[in-house]
Amino acid sequence: DQQVKQNSPSLSVQEGRISILNCDYTNSMFDYFLWYKKYPAEGPTFLISISSIKDKNEDGRFTVFLNKSAKHLSLHIVPSQPGDSAVYFCAAVYNFNKFYFGSGTKLNVKP
Amino acid sequence: DAGVTQSPTHLIKTRGQQVTLRCSPKSGHDTVSWYQQALGQGPQFIFQYYEEEERQRGNFPDRFSGHQFPNYSSELNVNALLLGDSALYLCASSLSTRASGQYFGPGTRLTVT
């Protein structure tokens, strides 16, 4: 049962433009949501999170938006940089300690 | 601070064998979670350990078991290995009071032949 879905396996964006990564979930009981970034041969690295009671959280170039009615989460990266090229996973947390991950979106930022 | 470390890096086992993977959490962290990441998929939650006990478990069979030691390090054991157990196994540590701050190790690549 895939409770968290990332329907775009890959995304290519020009340097300086906006990258928008999307994530859908099915369980309305999730407590909060996170985005992780993963480089090859490394474990995922925490990027940004948002509580289920909020609809936006911003941290520098990264902003996460939560639309609870649509059960949709998105990560905006502005401006995109070549160093942002990685696989991005969204995750949803249930009961504050059970994590469900999406399948990932590979972002390629072209110079 | 060495962060989360895992050993071994790579492992090749034969179907039916047993395997033990190890994880040392980030300094100051008391909670360890284990994930299985198959090729092309996101990490799947196996279980979480806190205070040397399994606190949460995902949809994995009893062949998957674990342990947490008093120093918070942890082991993942898989018995009767199947070809489908081939995956990257990730360990993540966190503070029990701040589950959002999970730090992942680099993973152990297990290949079952």
PDB file of C-alpha atoms in Angstrom:
ATOM      1  CA  ASP A   1       0.000   0.000   0.000  1.00  0.00           C
ATOM      2  CA  GLN A   2       1.791   3.078  -1.281  1.00  0.00           C
ATOM      3  CA  GLN A   3       0.658   5.838   1.058  1.00  0.00           C
ATOM      4  CA  VAL A   4       3.070   8.413  -0.340  1.00  0.00           C
ATOM      5  CA  LYS A   5       3.552   8.826  -4.069  1.00  0.00           C
ATOM      6  CA  GLN A   6       5.910  10.815  -6.228  1.00  0.00           C
ATOM      7  CA  ASN A   7       4.587  10.419  -9.731  1.00  0.00           C
ATOM      8  CA  SER A   8       7.457  12.118 -11.550  1.00  0.00           C
ATOM      9  CA  PRO A   9      10.563   9.935 -11.580  1.00  0.00           C
ATOM     10  CA  SER A  10      12.656  12.742 -13.029  1.00  0.00           C
ATOM     11  CA  LEU A  11      12.713  16.482 -13.583  1.00  0.00           C
ATOM     12  CA  SER A  12      15.092  18.628 -15.600  1.00  0.00           C
ATOM     13  CA  VAL A  13      15.387  22.369 -14.945  1.00  0.00           C
ATOM     14  CA  GLN A  14      17.657  25.153 -16.156  1.00  0.00           C
ATOM     15  CA  GLU A  15      19.955  26.768 -13.616  1.00  0.00           C
ATOM     16  CA  GLY A  16      18.354  29.865 -12.069  1.00  0.00           C
ATOM     17  CA  ARG A  17      14.790  28.716 -12.726  1.00  0.00           C
ATOM     18  CA  ILE A  18      12.312  27.243 -10.285  1.00  0.00           C
ATOM     19  CA  SER A  19      12.195  23.512  -9.545  1.00  0.00           C
ATOM     20  CA  ILE A  20       8.861  22.150  -8.347  1.00  0.00           C
ATOM     21  CA  LEU A  21       8.749  18.636  -6.961  1.00  0.00           C
ATOM     22  CA  ASN A  22       5.409  17.096  -6.141  1.00  0.00           C
ATOM     23  CA  CYS A  23       4.165  14.484  -3.730  1.00  0.00           C
ATOM     24  CA  ASP A  24       0.721  13.013  -3.008  1.00  0.00           C
ATOM     25  CA  TYR A  25      -0.417  11.092   0.033  1.00  0.00           C
ATOM     26  CA  THR A  26      -3.468   9.122   1.023  1.00  0.00           C
ATOM     27  CA  ASN A  27      -3.583   9.130   4.828  1.00  0.00           C
ATOM     28  CA  SER A  28      -5.085  12.279   6.350  1.00  0.00           C
ATOM     29  CA  MET A  29      -3.697  11.274   9.764  1.00  0.00           C
ATOM     30  CA  PHE A  30      -0.065  12.045   8.962  1.00  0.00           C
ATOM     31  CA  ASP A  31       1.471  14.342  11.590  1.00  0.00           C
ATOM     32  CA  TYR A  32       4.020  16.084   9.422  1.00  0.00           C
ATOM     33  CA  PHE A  33       5.903  15.846   6.167  1.00  0.00           C
ATOM     34  CA  LEU A  34       9.537  16.075   5.176  1.00  0.00           C
ATOM     35  CA  TRP A  35      11.713  16.350   2.122  1.00  0.00           C
ATOM     36  CA  TYR A  36      15.038  14.567   1.868  1.00  0.00           C
ATOM     37  CA  LYS A  37      17.804  14.927  -0.669  1.00  0.00           C
ATOM     38  CA  LYS A  38      19.996  11.988  -1.650  1.00  0.00           C
ATOM     39  CA  TYR A  39      23.279  11.931  -3.499  1.00  0.00           C
ATOM     40  CA  PRO A  40      24.669   8.656  -4.886  1.00  0.00           C
ATOM     41  CA  ALA A  41      26.426   6.478  -2.296  1.00  0.00           C
ATOM     42  CA  GLU A  42      25.074   8.578   0.572  1.00  0.00           C
ATOM     43  CA  GLY A  43      22.060   8.259   2.838  1.00  0.00           C
ATOM     44  CA  PRO A  44      19.159  10.721   2.489  1.00  0.00           C
ATOM     45  CA  THR A  45      19.769  14.124   4.039  1.00  0.00           C
ATOM     46  CA  PHE A  46      16.981  16.043   5.708  1.00  0.00           C
ATOM     47  CA  LEU A  47      16.077  19.194   3.811  1.00  0.00           C
ATOM     48  CA  ILE A  48      12.900  20.768   5.145  1.00  0.00           C
ATOM     49  CA  SER A  49       9.735  19.763   6.980  1.00  0.00           C
ATOM     50  CA  ILE A  50       6.216  21.021   7.536  1.00  0.00           C
ATOM     51  CA  SER A  51       3.686  20.278  10.227  1.00  0.00           C
ATOM     52  CA  SER A  52       0.238  19.106   9.193  1.00  0.00           C
ATOM     53  CA  ILE A  53      -1.230  22.232  10.811  1.00  0.00           C
ATOM     54  CA  LYS A  54       0.657  24.579   8.509  1.00  0.00           C
ATOM     55  CA  ASP A  55       0.430  25.197   4.785  1.00  0.00           C
ATOM     56  CA  LYS A  56       3.846  26.687   4.072  1.00  0.00           C
ATOM     57  CA  ASN A  57       7.366  26.537   5.420  1.00  0.00           C
ATOM     58  CA  GLU A  58      10.322  28.384   3.969  1.00  0.00           C
ATOM     59  CA  ASP A  59      14.050  27.919   4.465  1.00  0.00           C
ATOM     60  CA  GLY A  60      16.275  29.939   2.184  1.00  0.00           C
ATOM     61  CA  ARG A  61      15.816  28.771  -1.386  1.00  0.00           C
ATOM     62  CA  PHE A  62      13.525  25.943  -0.306  1.00  0.00           C
ATOM     63  CA  THR A  63       9.797  26.266   0.335  1.00  0.00           C
ATOM     64  CA  VAL A  64       7.406  23.438   1.092  1.00  0.00           C
ATOM     65  CA  PHE A  65       3.683  23.843   0.488  1.00  0.00           C
ATOM     66  CA  LEU A  66       1.012  21.616   1.970  1.00  0.00           C
ATOM     67  CA  ASN A  67      -2.502  21.370   0.556  1.00  0.00           C
ATOM     68  CA  LYS A  68      -4.370  19.180   3.016  1.00  0.00           C
ATOM     69  CA  SER A  69      -7.643  19.135   1.121  1.00  0.00           C
ATOM     70  CA  ALA A  70      -5.860  17.794  -1.957  1.00  0.00           C
ATOM     71  CA  LYS A  71      -3.462  15.656   0.113  1.00  0.00           C
ATOM     72  CA  HIS A  72      -0.655  17.201  -1.879  1.00  0.00           C
ATOM     73  CA  LEU A  73       2.803  18.395  -0.944  1.00  0.00           C
ATOM     74  CA  SER A  74       5.278  20.300  -3.078  1.00  0.00           C
ATOM     75  CA  LEU A  75       8.846  21.499  -2.750  1.00  0.00           C
ATOM     76  CA  HIS A  76       9.915  24.654  -4.550  1.00  0.00           C
ATOM     77  CA  ILE A  77      13.581  25.425  -5.103  1.00  0.00           C
ATOM     78  CA  VAL A  78      14.306  28.968  -6.244  1.00  0.00           C
ATOM     79  CA  PRO A  79      16.692  29.639  -7.848  1.00  0.00           C
ATOM     80  CA  SER A  80      17.818  26.150  -8.814  1.00  0.00           C
ATOM     81  CA  GLN A  81      21.546  25.462  -8.806  1.00  0.00           C
ATOM     82  CA  PRO A  82      23.549  22.626 -10.392  1.00  0.00           C
ATOM     83  CA  GLY A  83      24.470  21.428  -6.881  1.00  0.00           C
ATOM     84  CA  ASP A  84      20.778  20.757  -6.270  1.00  0.00           C
ATOM     85  CA  SER A  85      20.934  17.855  -8.721  1.00  0.00           C
ATOM     86  CA  ALA A  86      20.052  14.793  -6.652  1.00  0.00           C
ATOM     87  CA  VAL A  87      17.176  12.456  -5.888  1.00  0.00           C
ATOM     88  CA  TYR A  88      14.501  14.058  -3.717  1.00  0.00           C
ATOM     89  CA  PHE A  89      12.254  11.979  -1.479  1.00  0.00           C
ATOM     90  CA  CYS A  90       9.153  13.192   0.261  1.00  0.00           C
ATOM     91  CA  ALA A  91       8.175  11.465   3.491  1.00  0.00           C
ATOM     92  CA  ALA A  92       5.117  11.507   5.700  1.00  0.00           C
ATOM     93  CA  VAL A  93       5.177  10.705   9.400  1.00  0.00           C
ATOM     94  CA  TYR A  94       2.450   8.858  11.286  1.00  0.00           C
ATOM     95  CA  ASN A  95       2.258   8.674  15.055  1.00  0.00           C
ATOM     96  CA  PHE A  96       5.368  10.876  15.181  1.00  0.00           C
ATOM     97  CA  ASN A  97       7.797   8.068  14.494  1.00  0.00           C
ATOM     98  CA  LYS A  98       6.634   5.956  11.558  1.00  0.00           C
ATOM     99  CA  PHE A  99       7.960   7.268   8.268  1.00  0.00           C
ATOM    100  CA  TYR A 100       6.532   6.581   4.811  1.00  0.00           C
ATOM    101  CA  PHE A 101       8.630   7.565   1.821  1.00  0.00           C
ATOM    102  CA  GLY A 102       7.775   8.249  -1.783  1.00  0.00           C
ATOM    103  CA  SER A 103       9.753   6.609  -4.571  1.00  0.00           C
ATOM    104  CA  GLY A 104      11.808   9.723  -5.287  1.00  0.00           C
ATOM    105  CA  THR A 105      12.245  12.270  -8.066  1.00  0.00           C
ATOM    106  CA  LYS A 106      15.607  12.703  -9.730  1.00  0.00           C
ATOM    107  CA  LEU A 107      16.261  16.406 -10.263  1.00  0.00           C
ATOM    108  CA  ASN A 108      18.773  17.509 -12.870  1.00  0.00           C
ATOM    109  CA  VAL A 109      19.678  21.192 -12.877  1.00  0.00           C
ATOM    110  CA  LYS A 110      21.413  22.109 -16.117  1.00  0.00           C
ATOM    111  CA  PRO A 111      24.053  24.841 -16.094  1.00  0.00           C
TER     112      PRO A 111
ATOM    113  CA  ASP B   1      31.042  13.866  15.040  1.00  0.00           C
ATOM    114  CA  ALA B   2      31.066  10.844  12.731  1.00  0.00           C
ATOM    115  CA  GLY B   3      27.342  10.932  12.102  1.00  0.00           C
ATOM    116  CA  VAL B   4      25.500   7.679  11.502  1.00  0.00           C
ATOM    117  CA  THR B   5      27.781   4.833  10.512  1.00  0.00           C
ATOM    118  CA  GLN B   6      26.852   1.463   9.094  1.00  0.00           C
ATOM    119  CA  SER B   7      28.780  -1.726   8.488  1.00  0.00           C
ATOM    120  CA  PRO B   8      29.517  -3.454   6.294  1.00  0.00           C
ATOM    121  CA  THR B   9      29.280  -1.292   3.182  1.00  0.00           C
ATOM    122  CA  HIS B  10      28.560  -4.190   0.867  1.00  0.00           C
ATOM    123  CA  LEU B  11      27.594  -7.773   1.504  1.00  0.00           C
ATOM    124  CA  ILE B  12      26.931 -10.784  -0.705  1.00  0.00           C
ATOM    125  CA  LYS B  13      24.981 -13.712   0.730  1.00  0.00           C
ATOM    126  CA  THR B  14      23.417 -16.864  -0.594  1.00  0.00           C
ATOM    127  CA  ARG B  15      19.706 -17.587  -0.476  1.00  0.00           C
ATOM    128  CA  GLY B  16      18.755 -19.219   2.829  1.00  0.00           C
ATOM    129  CA  GLN B  17      21.616 -17.704   4.786  1.00  0.00           C
ATOM    130  CA  GLN B  18      21.363 -15.255   7.641  1.00  0.00           C
ATOM    131  CA  VAL B  19      22.838 -11.752   7.777  1.00  0.00           C
ATOM    132  CA  THR B  20      23.514  -9.137  10.456  1.00  0.00           C
ATOM    133  CA  LEU B  21      23.883  -5.464   9.652  1.00  0.00           C
ATOM    134  CA  ARG B  22      25.174  -2.914  12.139  1.00  0.00           C
ATOM    135  CA  CYS B  23      24.479   0.725  12.836  1.00  0.00           C
ATOM    136  CA  SER B  24      26.002   3.294  15.158  1.00  0.00           C
ATOM    137  CA  PRO B  25      23.789   6.339  15.663  1.00  0.00           C
ATOM    138  CA  LYS B  26      24.850   9.955  15.622  1.00  0.00           C
ATOM    139  CA  SER B  27      26.245  11.096  18.941  1.00  0.00           C
ATOM    140  CA  GLY B  28      23.440  12.068  21.320  1.00  0.00           C
ATOM    141  CA  HIS B  29      20.728  10.168  19.460  1.00  0.00           C
ATOM    142  CA  ASP B  30      18.772   7.461  21.247  1.00  0.00           C
ATOM    143  CA  THR B  31      16.427   6.176  18.546  1.00  0.00           C
ATOM    144  CA  VAL B  32      17.338   4.017  15.573  1.00  0.00           C
ATOM    145  CA  SER B  33      15.151   3.182  12.597  1.00  0.00           C
ATOM    146  CA  TRP B  34      15.881   0.712   9.814  1.00  0.00           C
ATOM    147  CA  TYR B  35      14.731   0.988   6.221  1.00  0.00           C
ATOM    148  CA  GLN B  36      14.921  -1.197   3.128  1.00  0.00           C
ATOM    149  CA  GLN B  37      15.383   0.594  -0.177  1.00  0.00           C
ATOM    150  CA  ALA B  38      14.892  -1.529  -3.272  1.00  0.00           C
ATOM    151  CA  LEU B  39      16.205  -0.285  -6.585  1.00  0.00           C
ATOM    152  CA  GLY B  40      14.153   2.599  -7.942  1.00  0.00           C
ATOM    153  CA  GLN B  41      12.009   2.873  -4.822  1.00  0.00           C
ATOM    154  CA  GLY B  42      11.947   4.993  -1.717  1.00  0.00           C
ATOM    155  CA  PRO B  43      13.005   3.675   1.680  1.00  0.00           C
ATOM    156  CA  GLN B  44      10.481   1.310   3.283  1.00  0.00           C
ATOM    157  CA  PHE B  45      10.223   1.407   7.066  1.00  0.00           C
ATOM    158  CA  ILE B  46      11.219  -1.885   8.724  1.00  0.00           C
ATOM    159  CA  PHE B  47      11.192  -1.019  12.430  1.00  0.00           C
ATOM    160  CA  GLN B  48      12.327   1.449  15.042  1.00  0.00           C
ATOM    161  CA  TYR B  49      14.170   0.877  18.308  1.00  0.00           C
ATOM    162  CA  TYR B  50      14.117   3.017  21.406  1.00  0.00           C
ATOM    163  CA  GLU B  51      15.312   2.101  24.900  1.00  0.00           C
ATOM    164  CA  GLU B  52      16.401  -1.287  23.560  1.00  0.00           C
ATOM    165  CA  GLU B  53      12.871  -2.184  22.503  1.00  0.00           C
ATOM    166  CA  GLU B  54      11.081  -2.310  19.176  1.00  0.00           C
ATOM    167  CA  ARG B  55       8.690   0.618  19.234  1.00  0.00           C
ATOM    168  CA  GLN B  56       7.216   0.559  15.761  1.00  0.00           C
ATOM    169  CA  ARG B  57       7.226  -1.966  12.932  1.00  0.00           C
ATOM    170  CA  GLY B  58       6.436  -1.792   9.239  1.00  0.00           C
ATOM    171  CA  ASN B  59       5.047  -4.549   7.022  1.00  0.00           C
ATOM    172  CA  PHE B  60       8.008  -6.882   7.148  1.00  0.00           C
ATOM    173  CA  PRO B  61       7.949 -10.581   8.078  1.00  0.00           C
ATOM    174  CA  ASP B  62       9.390 -11.990  11.278  1.00  0.00           C
ATOM    175  CA  ARG B  63      12.517 -12.994   9.364  1.00  0.00           C
ATOM    176  CA  PHE B  64      13.521  -9.388   9.971  1.00  0.00           C
ATOM    177  CA  SER B  65      14.512  -8.794  13.559  1.00  0.00           C
ATOM    178  CA  GLY B  66      16.618  -6.285  15.375  1.00  0.00           C
ATOM    179  CA  HIS B  67      18.304  -5.299  18.532  1.00  0.00           C
ATOM    180  CA  GLN B  68      19.394  -2.120  20.231  1.00  0.00           C
ATOM    181  CA  PHE B  69      22.243  -2.065  22.698  1.00  0.00           C
ATOM    182  CA  PRO B  70      22.682   0.103  25.802  1.00  0.00           C
ATOM    183  CA  ASN B  71      25.005   2.410  23.835  1.00  0.00           C
ATOM    184  CA  TYR B  72      22.112   2.932  21.347  1.00  0.00           C
ATOM    185  CA  SER B  73      23.811   1.093  18.507  1.00  0.00           C
ATOM    186  CA  SER B  74      21.636  -1.357  16.667  1.00  0.00           C
ATOM    187  CA  GLU B  75      21.666  -4.512  14.590  1.00  0.00           C
ATOM    188  CA  LEU B  76      19.336  -5.698  11.878  1.00  0.00           C
ATOM    189  CA  ASN B  77      19.119  -9.449  11.389  1.00  0.00           C
ATOM    190  CA  VAL B  78      17.544 -11.145   8.419  1.00  0.00           C
ATOM    191  CA  ASN B  79      17.047 -14.914   8.458  1.00  0.00           C
ATOM    192  CA  ALA B  80      16.379 -17.311   5.588  1.00  0.00           C
ATOM    193  CA  LEU B  81      17.417 -14.783   2.979  1.00  0.00           C
ATOM    194  CA  LEU B  82      15.412 -14.538  -0.220  1.00  0.00           C
ATOM    195  CA  LEU B  83      16.510 -13.100  -3.540  1.00  0.00           C
ATOM    196  CA  GLY B  84      13.977 -10.309  -2.956  1.00  0.00           C
ATOM    197  CA  ASP B  85      15.858  -9.194   0.138  1.00  0.00           C
ATOM    198  CA  SER B  86      18.547  -7.718  -2.096  1.00  0.00           C
ATOM    199  CA  ALA B  87      18.431  -3.997  -1.395  1.00  0.00           C
ATOM    200  CA  LEU B  88      20.116  -1.054   0.251  1.00  0.00           C
ATOM    201  CA  TYR B  89      19.503  -1.130   3.995  1.00  0.00           C
ATOM    202  CA  LEU B  90      19.499   2.276   5.610  1.00  0.00           C
ATOM    203  CA  CYS B  91      19.792   3.093   9.258  1.00  0.00           C
ATOM    204  CA  ALA B  92      18.556   6.424  10.608  1.00  0.00           C
ATOM    205  CA  SER B  93      19.033   7.856  14.074  1.00  0.00           C
ATOM    206  CA  SER B  94      17.162  10.585  15.905  1.00  0.00           C
ATOM    207  CA  LEU B  95      16.295  11.918  19.307  1.00  0.00           C
ATOM    208  CA  SER B  96      13.109  10.389  20.639  1.00  0.00           C
ATOM    209  CA  THR B  97      11.781  13.843  21.323  1.00  0.00           C
ATOM    210  CA  ARG B  98      12.508  15.091  17.835  1.00  0.00           C
ATOM    211  CA  ALA B  99      11.610  12.401  15.349  1.00  0.00           C
ATOM    212  CA  SER B 100      11.710  14.842  12.458  1.00  0.00           C
ATOM    213  CA  GLY B 101      15.456  15.167  12.767  1.00  0.00           C
ATOM    214  CA  GLN B 102      16.399  11.776  11.363  1.00  0.00           C
ATOM    215  CA  TYR B 103      19.956  11.401  10.185  1.00  0.00           C
ATOM    216  CA  PHE B 104      20.662   8.600   7.732  1.00  0.00           C
ATOM    217  CA  GLY B 105      23.744   6.492   7.355  1.00  0.00           C
ATOM    218  CA  PRO B 106      25.183   5.657   3.931  1.00  0.00           C
ATOM    219  CA  GLY B 107      23.558   2.241   3.938  1.00  0.00           C
ATOM    220  CA  THR B 108      24.604  -1.373   3.490  1.00  0.00           C
ATOM    221  CA  ARG B 109      24.156  -2.867   0.038  1.00  0.00           C
ATOM    222  CA  LEU B 110      23.003  -6.469   0.429  1.00  0.00           C
ATOM    223  CA  THR B 111      23.028  -8.789  -2.564  1.00  0.00           C
ATOM    224  CA  VAL B 112      21.423 -12.217  -2.242  1.00  0.00           C
ATOM    225  CA  THR B 113      22.394 -14.748  -4.903  1.00  0.00           C
TER     226      THR B 113
END
